Amino acid sequence: MSDAATSRPDKSFDPKRRRALQDMAKGVAGAAACGVLLAGVAEQSKALPAVTLRPPGALPEPDFLSACVRCGLCVRDCPYKTLKLAEIGDGPAIGTPYFIARDIPCEMCDDIPCVKACPTGALAPTLTHIDKAKMGIASLVGRETCLNMLGLRCDVCYRVCPVIDKAITLERTHNTRTQRHAVFEPYVHSDACTGCGKCEKSCVLEVAAIKVLPPALATGEIGAHYRLGWEEKKKSGGKEAVPGLIDLPDRLPEAPKLDVPQLPDGARLPELPK
Amino acid sequence: MSAKRNPGHEAWRQHGFAVAHRWLIARRAAQAGFFLLFATGPWLGVWITKGTLASSLTLGVLPLTDPLILLQSLVARHPLGTTALIGGAIVLVSYLLLGGRLYCSWVCPINPVTDLAAWTRRKLGIETDWKVKPETRLWLLVAVIAASAASGTIAFELVNPITTLHRGLLFGVSWGLVTVLAIFLVDVFVARHGWCGHLCPVGAFYGLLNHGAMVRVSARGRVRCDDCMDCYAVCPEMHVISPALKGERSGAGPVILAADCTACGRCIDVCPERVFRFAHRFDTRLDPPSTTTTARPASMTAATAAE
C-alpha cells in the first residue's frame, strides 16, 4: 500500500506529458473560442439589408455566402460600375458584391458579363436571359406620395422600365378626390419584374415611392394547401374542384325595421293638392 | 544583443549592401510584381490580372483560385464552379510542387507588414513575448474550417486580413484594414512573429502544402558557421534552421526540410560566412571542409581590418 503510494507519482506523473497536454489544451481552447466567435460573425453576416441588392443570378443569400469568394471579378466586368464590393458598414458581408438601385441601377446587359465573370457559380451560370433575373421586386411602397396615385401623370417608373408593360403596367381606377378623373396606378407584376431598379432610380420624388425589395419581402405567399376554385375549374376543363357542393342560400343583410306609424287597414292618405 | 538588433550588419560590411540584401530585394520585387499584376488594371487601365488573391483571371485565360477559400466553400456545402475548381487545382498543384509557404514570403501582401513589425521590434529592442505555440495556427485552421461548416459560409473571408488588405488596395480602402494595423501592433509589442509564425490559418494551410517543397534553402557551407546567430535573429521560423545547420552531429543533410520554412532567403542574405544558398530539396551537396581553412581566415581578416 505504502509502496504503491510512494511509487505512484513516478509512474503516472510525467511533467513533460502534463506540460504538452496543457499546451495542447491552450491551443485547442483558444482556437475553439476564435472559431465560435467567427461562426457568430458569419451567422450575423447573413442579414442582408433590404436596400442592398445582389447582382443578377445571385444564389439565395445563405447559399450566396457559401459560394462567393469575394474576388470582385463581377465588379470588374460590370460596364456601368453598378456593382460594388461591400465594406464594413455597407451592410452586406464584407467583400461581397452588391448594388443600391437608387444610386446606380442594373442596366440589364444582354450578355450578363457579371454572371459570366463569376468563377464559383455564386452568380448562377444558369441565368442566360437577363429578363429572367430576380435581383428583387419593385414595390410601390409610397402609395401616399406617388404622383400617379395622387392623380397626376408622372409615369416615369412605367416609362423607364426595361420590361415595360410586362413588369409595370398603369392600372386605371376612379379618382375619388376629383370625382371626374382617373388614377393611373403603377402596378408591378412580380413574375416579370427583374429588380433592376431603374424605376427606383428614376422616381422623381425626394425619396423614391417605388422601391426594389428582396423578393421575399416584396411578395406574399399563399399556403401550399390553398386551392383557388376558379383556377382549378379552368385546369379541369370546367369541372368543379369539389363536385356536389350544396349552394347555400345567400344571406343578405336584413333591411332595417323602421318605426313608422302604420295606417289602419283600408285607410288612404288624402290626395295632395296639385 | 547588438547582433540580434542588427542581424546582417556584418554581411553588409563584408559583402556590400546588394549582396547582403539580394534575396530581400528579390522578394520585395516579387511581392510588388504580384501586386502590380492586379493593380495595373484599376490604376492604369492596363488589365493583366483581374480579381483578387481570392480568385483571379490573368490575361483572360488563366484562372487562379485560393484553395483554402475553396475548401471553406466546399465544407459550407456549395457545389463549386468549374472555373474556380480549375483555378484552385492549378494553385494547389503549383504550391505542392514548389512549396506552399513560398506564398507567405513571396506573394502574401501581409508579409511586408509583419517584416516591418519584426524590424521595428528588433530596432526598439522589444523583448516581451507572449508564448504562443506555433501549432496554434493549425488549431485555428481547424476552427476556421469548422466555423465555415457550421455557418454554411466562407467564414474566414469575413475577417481575413490578407484578402482585406489586397482588396482594399485594389477596390478602395476599407475599415477592414484595422485588422492589418492590429497584426502590426501584435507583432511589434505582443509576440515575435505572432501573426505569420503562430496564428495565421492561411499560413498554416500553405504550410501543409510545404512538406514536399522543391524550393529549399540549404546550409551547404555549414562547416563555415561561426555561430554569430544572425540567421536565427532574422528567421521568421527560427526553429527550422538548427536541424540543417547543426546537422553534422546527427548526420542530417544540409537542406532545411522543415515545413515551416518559408524559403524567404533572409538567412542567405545576412550570413557573413555565406553558409546558406537556395537549393532543391534533394540537393545534399556540402562544401568541403578545406574551403573553411581558406575562407574563414579571409573573412576574419576582413572583419579585423574593418575594426
Coordinates of C-alpha atoms in Angstrom, one line a residue:
Chain A
M1 CA 0.0 0.0 0.0
S2 CA 2.6 2.5 1.1
D3 CA 4.9 1.2 -1.6
A4 CA 2.2 1.9 -4.3
A5 CA 1.6 5.3 -2.8
T6 CA 5.2 6.4 -3.0
S7 CA 5.8 5.0 -6.5
R8 CA 2.6 6.3 -8.0
P9 CA 3.8 9.8 -8.7
D10 CA 6.9 8.5 -10.5
K11 CA 4.8 6.2 -12.7
S12 CA 1.8 8.3 -13.6
F13 CA 3.1 11.9 -13.3
D14 CA 5.2 12.9 -16.2
P15 CA 5.8 16.7 -16.1
K16 CA 6.7 16.8 -19.8
R17 CA 3.5 15.0 -20.7
R18 CA 1.5 17.2 -18.5
R19 CA 3.1 20.3 -20.0
A20 CA 2.4 19.0 -23.5
L21 CA -1.2 18.3 -22.7
Q22 CA -1.6 21.8 -21.1
D23 CA -0.1 23.4 -24.2
M24 CA -2.4 21.5 -26.5
A25 CA -5.4 22.4 -24.4
K26 CA -4.3 26.0 -24.6
G27 CA -4.1 25.9 -28.3
V28 CA -7.4 24.0 -28.8
A29 CA -9.3 26.2 -26.3
G30 CA -8.0 29.4 -27.9
A31 CA -8.7 28.2 -31.4
A32 CA -12.2 26.9 -30.4
A33 CA -13.0 30.3 -28.9
C34 CA -11.9 32.0 -32.1
G35 CA -13.9 29.5 -34.2
V36 CA -17.1 30.1 -32.2
L37 CA -16.7 33.9 -32.5
L38 CA -16.1 33.6 -36.2
A39 CA -19.2 31.4 -36.7
G40 CA -21.2 34.0 -34.8
V41 CA -19.9 36.8 -37.1
A42 CA -20.7 34.5 -40.1
E43 CA -24.2 34.0 -38.9
Q44 CA -24.6 37.7 -38.4
S45 CA -23.3 38.4 -41.9
K46 CA -26.3 36.6 -43.4
A47 CA -28.6 39.6 -42.6
L48 CA -28.7 41.4 -45.9
P49 CA -30.3 44.9 -45.7
A50 CA -33.3 45.3 -48.0
V51 CA -31.8 48.2 -49.9
T52 CA -28.7 46.3 -50.9
L53 CA -29.4 44.1 -53.9
R54 CA -27.2 41.2 -55.2
P55 CA -26.1 41.0 -58.9
P56 CA -28.2 39.1 -61.4
G57 CA -28.3 35.4 -60.9
A58 CA -27.1 35.6 -57.3
L59 CA -28.0 32.5 -55.3
P60 CA -30.3 32.9 -52.3
E61 CA -28.4 34.8 -49.6
P62 CA -27.3 31.9 -47.3
D63 CA -26.1 29.9 -50.4
F64 CA -24.5 33.0 -51.8
L65 CA -22.3 33.3 -48.8
S66 CA -21.1 29.8 -49.1
A67 CA -20.2 30.4 -52.8
C68 CA -18.9 34.0 -53.2
V69 CA -15.1 34.2 -52.8
R70 CA -15.1 38.0 -52.9
C71 CA -12.8 38.2 -55.9
G72 CA -14.6 41.2 -57.4
L73 CA -14.5 39.8 -61.0
C74 CA -18.2 40.6 -61.4
V75 CA -17.5 44.2 -60.3
R76 CA -14.6 44.5 -62.8
D77 CA -16.7 43.3 -65.7
C78 CA -19.8 45.4 -64.9
P79 CA -19.7 48.1 -67.6
Y80 CA -21.8 50.6 -65.7
K81 CA -20.0 50.5 -62.4
T82 CA -23.2 49.4 -60.8
L83 CA -21.7 46.7 -58.6
K84 CA -19.5 47.4 -55.6
L85 CA -17.7 45.3 -53.1
A86 CA -19.1 45.7 -49.6
E87 CA -17.0 47.3 -46.9
I88 CA -17.6 47.2 -43.2
G89 CA -20.7 49.2 -42.5
D90 CA -22.2 48.9 -46.0
G91 CA -24.5 46.1 -44.8
P92 CA -23.7 43.0 -46.9
A93 CA -21.0 40.6 -45.8
I94 CA -17.6 42.3 -46.3
G95 CA -16.1 41.9 -49.8
T96 CA -19.3 40.6 -51.4
P97 CA -20.8 42.4 -54.5
Y98 CA -24.0 44.4 -54.2
F99 CA -25.7 47.5 -55.7
I100 CA -28.1 50.1 -54.5
A101 CA -30.8 50.7 -57.0
R102 CA -31.3 54.4 -56.1
D103 CA -27.5 55.0 -56.7
I104 CA -26.8 53.1 -59.9
P105 CA -29.4 50.5 -61.1
C106 CA -28.6 47.4 -63.1
E107 CA -28.7 48.2 -66.8
M108 CA -29.6 44.6 -67.6
C109 CA -26.8 43.8 -70.2
D110 CA -27.9 41.2 -72.7
D111 CA -24.7 39.2 -72.3
I112 CA -24.8 39.4 -68.5
P113 CA -21.0 39.9 -68.1
C114 CA -21.1 39.8 -64.3
V115 CA -22.5 36.2 -64.3
K116 CA -20.0 35.2 -67.0
A117 CA -17.2 36.5 -64.8
C118 CA -18.2 34.6 -61.7
P119 CA -15.8 31.7 -61.2
T120 CA -17.7 29.9 -58.5
G121 CA -21.3 29.9 -59.5
A122 CA -22.3 32.3 -56.8
L123 CA -23.9 34.1 -59.7
A124 CA -25.6 31.1 -61.2
P125 CA -24.5 30.4 -64.8
T126 CA -28.0 29.0 -65.5
L127 CA -29.1 32.6 -65.9
T128 CA -28.7 33.1 -69.6
H129 CA -31.6 35.5 -70.3
I130 CA -31.4 38.8 -68.3
D131 CA -35.2 39.1 -68.3
K132 CA -35.3 36.0 -66.1
A133 CA -33.2 37.7 -63.4
K134 CA -34.7 38.2 -59.9
M135 CA -32.5 40.7 -58.2
G136 CA -35.5 41.9 -56.3
I137 CA -39.1 43.0 -57.0
A138 CA -40.2 46.6 -57.3
S139 CA -42.9 47.6 -54.9
L140 CA -44.9 50.8 -54.8
V141 CA -44.4 51.3 -51.1
G142 CA -45.0 55.0 -51.1
R143 CA -48.6 54.9 -52.3
E144 CA -49.5 58.1 -50.5
T145 CA -46.7 60.1 -52.2
C146 CA -46.6 58.5 -55.6
L147 CA -47.6 61.3 -58.0
N148 CA -49.6 58.9 -60.2
M149 CA -51.5 57.8 -57.1
L150 CA -52.3 61.5 -56.3
G151 CA -54.0 61.6 -59.7
L152 CA -51.1 63.3 -61.7
R153 CA -49.5 61.8 -64.8
C154 CA -45.8 61.2 -63.8
D155 CA -45.5 57.7 -65.3
V156 CA -41.7 57.9 -65.1
C157 CA -41.2 54.5 -63.5
Y158 CA -43.5 52.9 -66.1
R159 CA -41.6 54.5 -69.0
V160 CA -38.1 53.6 -67.8
C161 CA -38.9 50.0 -67.1
P162 CA -36.9 47.8 -69.4
V163 CA -39.7 45.3 -69.3
I164 CA -42.3 48.0 -70.0
D165 CA -46.0 46.8 -70.0
K166 CA -45.0 43.5 -68.5
A167 CA -43.3 44.3 -65.3
I168 CA -45.1 47.6 -64.7
T169 CA -48.5 48.5 -66.2
L170 CA -50.7 51.5 -65.5
E171 CA -53.9 50.4 -64.0
R172 CA -56.8 52.8 -64.3
T173 CA -59.1 53.4 -61.4
H174 CA -61.6 56.1 -60.4
N175 CA -60.2 59.3 -58.9
T176 CA -62.4 59.7 -55.8
R177 CA -61.0 63.1 -55.0
T178 CA -61.9 64.9 -58.2
Q179 CA -64.8 62.5 -59.0
R180 CA -64.2 63.1 -62.7
H181 CA -60.6 61.9 -63.5
A182 CA -58.7 58.6 -63.5
V183 CA -55.8 57.5 -61.4
F184 CA -53.1 55.6 -63.3
E185 CA -51.6 53.3 -60.7
P186 CA -48.1 51.9 -61.5
Y187 CA -48.8 48.2 -60.9
V188 CA -45.8 45.8 -60.6
H189 CA -46.2 42.3 -61.9
S190 CA -43.8 40.2 -59.8
D191 CA -43.4 37.5 -62.4
A192 CA -41.9 39.9 -64.9
C193 CA -40.0 42.3 -62.7
T194 CA -36.2 41.6 -62.7
G195 CA -35.4 44.0 -59.8
C196 CA -33.1 46.1 -61.9
G197 CA -34.0 49.2 -60.0
K198 CA -34.4 51.6 -62.9
C199 CA -37.8 52.6 -61.6
E200 CA -36.5 53.3 -58.1
K201 CA -33.5 55.2 -59.6
S202 CA -35.8 57.4 -61.7
C203 CA -38.6 58.1 -59.3
V204 CA -38.9 61.9 -59.2
L205 CA -39.7 62.1 -55.5
E206 CA -37.1 63.1 -52.9
V207 CA -37.4 59.6 -51.5
A208 CA -38.5 57.1 -54.1
A209 CA -42.1 55.9 -53.8
I210 CA -41.3 52.7 -55.7
K211 CA -38.5 50.6 -54.3
V212 CA -36.9 47.3 -55.2
L213 CA -37.1 44.9 -52.3
P214 CA -35.8 41.4 -51.9
P215 CA -38.4 39.0 -53.4
A216 CA -39.3 37.5 -50.1
L217 CA -40.1 41.0 -48.7
A218 CA -41.9 42.2 -51.8
T219 CA -44.4 39.3 -52.2
G220 CA -46.8 37.3 -50.2
E221 CA -47.3 33.6 -50.4
I222 CA -50.5 31.6 -50.4
G223 CA -50.5 28.5 -48.2
A224 CA -49.5 25.4 -50.1
H225 CA -52.8 23.7 -49.3
Y226 CA -54.9 26.6 -50.8
R227 CA -56.8 25.9 -54.0
L228 CA -58.4 28.7 -55.9
G229 CA -61.7 27.3 -57.2
W230 CA -61.8 29.3 -60.4
E231 CA -58.3 28.2 -61.3
E232 CA -59.0 24.6 -60.5
K233 CA -62.1 24.8 -62.6
K234 CA -60.1 26.2 -65.5
K235 CA -57.5 23.4 -65.2
S236 CA -60.0 20.6 -65.1
G237 CA -61.9 22.0 -68.1
G238 CA -65.0 23.4 -66.4
K239 CA -65.5 20.8 -63.8
E240 CA -66.0 22.0 -60.2
A241 CA -62.9 21.4 -58.0
V242 CA -65.2 19.9 -55.3
P243 CA -68.2 18.3 -57.0
G244 CA -71.6 18.2 -55.4
L245 CA -71.2 21.4 -53.4
I246 CA -74.5 22.4 -51.9
D247 CA -75.2 26.0 -52.8
L248 CA -76.4 27.5 -49.6
P249 CA -78.9 30.4 -49.8
D250 CA -77.2 33.8 -49.9
R251 CA -77.9 35.8 -46.8
L252 CA -78.3 39.4 -47.5
P253 CA -78.2 41.9 -44.7
E254 CA -81.7 42.4 -43.3
A255 CA -83.5 45.6 -44.1
P256 CA -83.6 47.9 -41.0
K257 CA -87.1 47.9 -39.4
L258 CA -88.2 51.4 -39.2
D259 CA -90.5 52.5 -36.5
V260 CA -93.0 54.3 -38.8
P261 CA -96.7 54.7 -37.8
Q262 CA -98.8 52.4 -39.9
L263 CA -102.2 53.4 -41.5
P264 CA -105.1 51.4 -40.3
D265 CA -106.4 48.8 -42.7
G266 CA -108.3 50.2 -45.7
A267 CA -107.4 53.8 -44.9
R268 CA -105.8 56.0 -47.6
L269 CA -103.8 59.1 -47.4
P270 CA -105.6 62.2 -48.8
E271 CA -104.7 63.4 -52.3
L272 CA -102.2 66.2 -52.3
P273 CA -103.5 69.4 -54.0
K274 CA -102.0 69.9 -57.5
Chain B
M1 CA 22.4 41.7 -28.2
S2 CA 23.7 44.1 -30.8
A3 CA 23.9 41.2 -33.3
K4 CA 20.3 40.5 -32.6
R5 CA 19.3 44.1 -33.1
N6 CA 21.3 44.4 -36.2
P7 CA 21.5 41.0 -38.0
G8 CA 23.1 41.2 -41.4
H9 CA 25.3 44.1 -40.4
E10 CA 28.4 42.0 -40.7
A11 CA 27.4 40.6 -44.0
W12 CA 26.7 44.1 -45.3
R13 CA 30.1 45.2 -44.2
Q14 CA 31.9 42.3 -45.7
H15 CA 30.0 41.8 -48.9
G16 CA 28.3 45.1 -49.6
F17 CA 24.6 46.2 -49.4
A18 CA 23.5 44.5 -52.6
V19 CA 24.8 41.1 -51.6
A20 CA 23.6 41.3 -48.1
H21 CA 20.1 42.2 -49.2
R22 CA 19.8 40.4 -52.6
W23 CA 17.0 37.9 -51.7
L24 CA 15.2 40.5 -49.7
I25 CA 15.2 42.9 -52.7
A26 CA 14.2 40.0 -55.0
R27 CA 11.4 39.1 -52.6
R28 CA 10.1 42.7 -52.3
A29 CA 10.3 42.9 -56.1
A30 CA 8.2 39.7 -56.4
Q31 CA 5.7 40.9 -53.9
A32 CA 5.4 44.2 -55.7
G33 CA 5.2 42.4 -59.1
F34 CA 2.5 40.0 -58.0
F35 CA 0.5 43.0 -56.7
L36 CA 1.1 45.1 -59.8
L37 CA -0.3 42.3 -62.0
F38 CA -3.6 43.1 -60.2
A39 CA -3.1 46.8 -59.8
T40 CA -2.3 48.0 -63.3
G41 CA -5.9 47.4 -64.3
P42 CA -7.7 49.6 -61.8
W43 CA -4.8 52.1 -61.6
L44 CA -3.7 52.5 -65.2
G45 CA -6.4 50.7 -67.2
V46 CA -3.9 48.0 -68.4
W47 CA -5.6 44.8 -67.4
I48 CA -3.2 41.9 -66.7
T49 CA -4.8 40.1 -63.8
K50 CA -8.4 40.8 -62.9
G51 CA -9.8 40.0 -59.4
T52 CA -8.0 39.5 -56.1
L53 CA -5.9 36.8 -54.5
A54 CA -9.1 35.0 -53.6
S55 CA -9.8 34.3 -57.3
S56 CA -8.5 35.9 -60.5
L57 CA -8.3 35.7 -64.2
T58 CA -5.0 36.5 -65.9
L59 CA -4.9 37.8 -69.5
G60 CA -8.4 36.5 -69.9
V61 CA -7.3 32.8 -69.9
L62 CA -5.6 31.7 -66.7
P63 CA -7.9 31.3 -63.7
L64 CA -6.4 31.1 -60.3
T65 CA -8.3 30.5 -57.1
D66 CA -7.2 30.2 -53.4
P67 CA -7.6 26.6 -52.4
L68 CA -8.2 27.4 -48.8
I69 CA -11.2 29.6 -49.7
L70 CA -12.5 26.8 -52.0
L71 CA -12.1 24.3 -49.1
Q72 CA -14.2 26.6 -46.9
S73 CA -16.8 26.9 -49.7
L74 CA -16.8 23.1 -50.0
V75 CA -17.5 22.5 -46.3
A76 CA -20.1 25.2 -46.4
R77 CA -21.8 22.8 -48.9
H78 CA -21.6 24.8 -52.1
P79 CA -21.1 22.8 -55.3
L80 CA -18.0 24.6 -56.7
G81 CA -18.0 26.3 -60.1
T82 CA -15.8 24.8 -62.8
T83 CA -13.6 27.8 -63.3
A84 CA -12.9 28.0 -59.6
L85 CA -12.1 24.3 -59.4
I86 CA -9.7 24.6 -62.3
G87 CA -8.1 27.7 -60.8
G88 CA -7.9 26.1 -57.4
A89 CA -6.3 22.9 -58.8
I90 CA -3.6 25.0 -60.6
V91 CA -2.7 26.9 -57.4
L92 CA -2.8 23.7 -55.3
V93 CA -0.5 21.7 -57.6
S94 CA 1.9 24.6 -58.1
Y95 CA 2.4 25.2 -54.4
L96 CA 2.6 21.4 -53.7
L97 CA 5.5 21.2 -56.1
L98 CA 7.3 24.4 -55.4
G99 CA 6.4 24.8 -51.7
G100 CA 3.3 26.2 -50.2
R101 CA 4.9 28.7 -47.9
L102 CA 6.5 30.4 -50.9
Y103 CA 3.2 32.1 -50.9
C104 CA 3.9 33.5 -47.4
S105 CA 7.2 35.1 -48.2
W106 CA 7.0 35.9 -51.9
V107 CA 3.3 36.7 -52.6
C108 CA 1.3 37.5 -49.5
P109 CA 0.8 41.3 -49.0
I110 CA 0.8 41.0 -45.3
N111 CA 4.5 39.8 -45.3
P112 CA 5.9 43.3 -45.8
V113 CA 3.8 44.4 -42.8
T114 CA 5.0 41.7 -40.5
D115 CA 8.6 42.0 -41.8
L116 CA 8.4 45.7 -40.9
A117 CA 7.0 44.8 -37.5
A118 CA 9.9 42.4 -36.9
W119 CA 12.3 45.0 -38.0
T120 CA 10.7 47.6 -35.7
R121 CA 10.8 45.1 -32.8
R122 CA 14.5 44.5 -33.3
K123 CA 15.3 48.2 -33.6
L124 CA 13.3 49.0 -30.4
G125 CA 14.8 46.1 -28.7
I126 CA 11.4 44.8 -27.6
E127 CA 11.8 41.5 -25.7
T128 CA 8.3 40.9 -24.5
D129 CA 7.0 37.7 -26.0
W130 CA 3.6 36.2 -25.4
K131 CA 4.3 32.5 -25.6
V132 CA 2.0 31.1 -28.3
K133 CA 2.8 27.6 -29.7
P134 CA 3.4 27.7 -33.5
E135 CA 0.8 24.8 -33.7
T136 CA -1.9 27.3 -32.6
R137 CA -2.3 28.2 -36.3
L138 CA -3.2 24.7 -37.1
W139 CA -5.9 24.7 -34.5
L140 CA -7.1 28.0 -35.8
L141 CA -7.2 26.5 -39.3
V142 CA -9.3 23.7 -37.9
A143 CA -11.5 26.3 -36.2
V144 CA -11.9 28.3 -39.5
I145 CA -13.0 25.1 -41.4
A146 CA -15.4 24.2 -38.6
A147 CA -16.8 27.7 -38.5
S148 CA -17.4 27.6 -42.2
A149 CA -19.1 24.2 -41.9
A150 CA -21.3 25.3 -39.0
S151 CA -22.4 28.6 -40.5
G152 CA -22.5 27.5 -44.1
T153 CA -20.4 30.4 -45.2
I154 CA -16.8 31.1 -46.3
A155 CA -16.2 32.2 -42.7
F156 CA -12.6 33.3 -42.7
E157 CA -13.2 35.8 -45.5
L158 CA -15.2 37.9 -43.2
V159 CA -12.1 38.7 -41.2
N160 CA -9.1 37.6 -43.4
P161 CA -6.6 40.5 -43.1
I162 CA -4.7 39.2 -46.2
T163 CA -7.6 39.5 -48.7
T164 CA -8.9 42.6 -46.9
L165 CA -5.6 44.4 -47.5
H166 CA -5.4 43.1 -51.1
R167 CA -9.0 44.0 -51.8
G168 CA -8.7 47.4 -50.1
L169 CA -5.7 48.4 -52.2
L170 CA -7.5 47.3 -55.4
F171 CA -11.1 48.3 -54.7
G172 CA -10.8 51.1 -52.3
V173 CA -9.6 51.4 -48.7
S174 CA -11.9 49.8 -46.2
W175 CA -12.3 49.8 -42.4
G176 CA -11.3 46.2 -42.5
L177 CA -7.7 47.4 -42.8
V178 CA -7.7 47.9 -39.0
T179 CA -7.0 44.2 -38.8
V180 CA -3.7 44.8 -40.6
L181 CA -2.8 47.5 -38.1
A182 CA -3.7 45.1 -35.3
I183 CA -1.4 42.5 -36.8
F184 CA 1.4 45.0 -36.9
L185 CA 0.9 46.0 -33.3
V186 CA 0.7 42.4 -32.1
D187 CA 3.9 41.5 -34.0
V188 CA 5.7 44.5 -32.5
F189 CA 4.5 44.6 -29.0
V190 CA 2.9 41.2 -28.1
A191 CA 4.6 38.3 -29.8
R192 CA 7.6 37.9 -32.0
H193 CA 6.4 36.8 -35.5
G194 CA 3.0 36.5 -33.8
W195 CA 0.8 36.5 -36.9
C196 CA 2.8 34.7 -39.6
G197 CA 4.6 32.4 -37.3
H198 CA 1.9 31.4 -34.8
L199 CA -1.6 32.5 -35.7
C200 CA -2.3 32.8 -39.4
P201 CA -4.5 29.9 -40.6
V202 CA -3.7 30.7 -44.2
G203 CA 0.0 30.2 -43.5
A204 CA -0.9 27.0 -41.7
F205 CA -2.8 25.8 -44.7
Y206 CA 0.0 26.6 -47.1
G207 CA 2.4 25.0 -44.6
L208 CA 0.5 21.8 -45.2
L209 CA 1.4 22.1 -48.9
N210 CA 5.0 22.7 -47.9
H211 CA 6.0 19.2 -46.9
G212 CA 7.4 18.2 -50.3
A213 CA 8.6 21.7 -51.3
M214 CA 11.2 21.6 -54.1
V215 CA 12.5 25.2 -53.4
R216 CA 14.5 24.9 -50.3
V217 CA 17.4 26.6 -48.5
S218 CA 20.5 24.5 -47.9
A219 CA 23.1 25.2 -45.3
R220 CA 25.7 23.9 -47.7
G221 CA 28.5 25.7 -46.2
R222 CA 27.7 24.8 -42.6
V223 CA 31.3 24.0 -41.8
R224 CA 32.0 27.7 -42.0
C225 CA 29.3 28.6 -39.5
D226 CA 30.9 30.6 -36.7
D227 CA 27.7 30.8 -34.5
C228 CA 27.1 34.5 -35.0
M229 CA 23.3 33.8 -34.7
D230 CA 22.4 36.4 -37.3
C231 CA 20.3 33.8 -39.3
Y232 CA 18.4 33.0 -36.1
A233 CA 17.7 36.6 -35.5
V234 CA 16.2 37.3 -38.9
C235 CA 14.4 34.0 -39.5
P236 CA 10.7 34.2 -39.0
E237 CA 10.6 30.5 -38.2
M238 CA 13.9 30.2 -36.3
H239 CA 13.3 26.6 -35.2
V240 CA 13.8 25.4 -38.8
I241 CA 17.5 26.3 -39.0
S242 CA 19.2 24.1 -36.4
P243 CA 18.4 20.6 -37.8
A244 CA 20.2 21.5 -41.1
L245 CA 22.8 24.0 -39.9
K246 CA 23.8 21.8 -36.9
G247 CA 23.0 18.5 -38.6
E248 CA 26.6 17.4 -38.8
R249 CA 26.5 15.8 -35.4
S250 CA 23.2 14.0 -36.0
G251 CA 24.1 13.1 -39.6
A252 CA 21.3 15.2 -41.1
G253 CA 21.6 16.7 -44.5
P254 CA 22.2 20.4 -45.1
V255 CA 18.8 21.2 -46.7
I256 CA 16.2 22.9 -44.4
L257 CA 13.4 20.4 -44.8
A258 CA 11.1 21.7 -42.0
A259 CA 7.7 22.5 -43.5
D260 CA 7.6 25.8 -41.6
C261 CA 10.4 27.3 -43.6
T262 CA 9.0 29.9 -46.0
A263 CA 12.1 30.0 -48.2
C264 CA 12.4 33.7 -47.8
G265 CA 16.1 33.6 -48.1
R266 CA 16.9 36.1 -45.4
C267 CA 19.4 33.7 -43.8
I268 CA 21.3 33.6 -47.1
D269 CA 21.5 37.4 -47.1
V270 CA 22.6 38.0 -43.5
C271 CA 25.2 35.3 -43.2
P272 CA 28.7 36.8 -43.4
E273 CA 30.1 33.3 -44.0
R274 CA 27.9 32.6 -47.0
V275 CA 26.7 29.4 -45.4
F276 CA 23.3 29.2 -46.9
R277 CA 22.0 29.1 -50.5
F278 CA 18.9 28.2 -52.4
A279 CA 18.7 24.6 -53.5
H280 CA 16.2 21.9 -54.3
R281 CA 15.2 19.5 -51.6
F282 CA 17.3 16.6 -52.9
D283 CA 20.5 18.7 -53.2
T284 CA 22.6 17.2 -50.4
R285 CA 25.9 18.7 -51.5
L286 CA 28.1 20.1 -48.8
D287 CA 31.0 22.4 -49.1
P288 CA 34.3 20.6 -48.3
P289 CA 35.9 21.5 -45.0
S290 CA 39.0 22.6 -47.0
T291 CA 37.2 25.8 -48.0
T292 CA 36.9 26.6 -44.3
T293 CA 40.6 26.9 -43.9
T294 CA 40.8 29.4 -46.7
A295 CA 37.5 31.2 -46.2
R296 CA 37.5 31.6 -42.5
P297 CA 40.8 33.4 -42.1
A298 CA 39.9 35.6 -45.1
S299 CA 36.7 36.7 -43.5
M300 CA 38.3 37.1 -40.1
T301 CA 41.0 39.3 -41.5
A302 CA 38.3 41.4 -43.3
A303 CA 36.5 41.7 -40.0
T304 CA 39.5 42.7 -38.1
A305 CA 40.7 45.0 -40.8
A306 CA 37.4 46.8 -40.6
E307 CA 37.6 47.1 -36.9

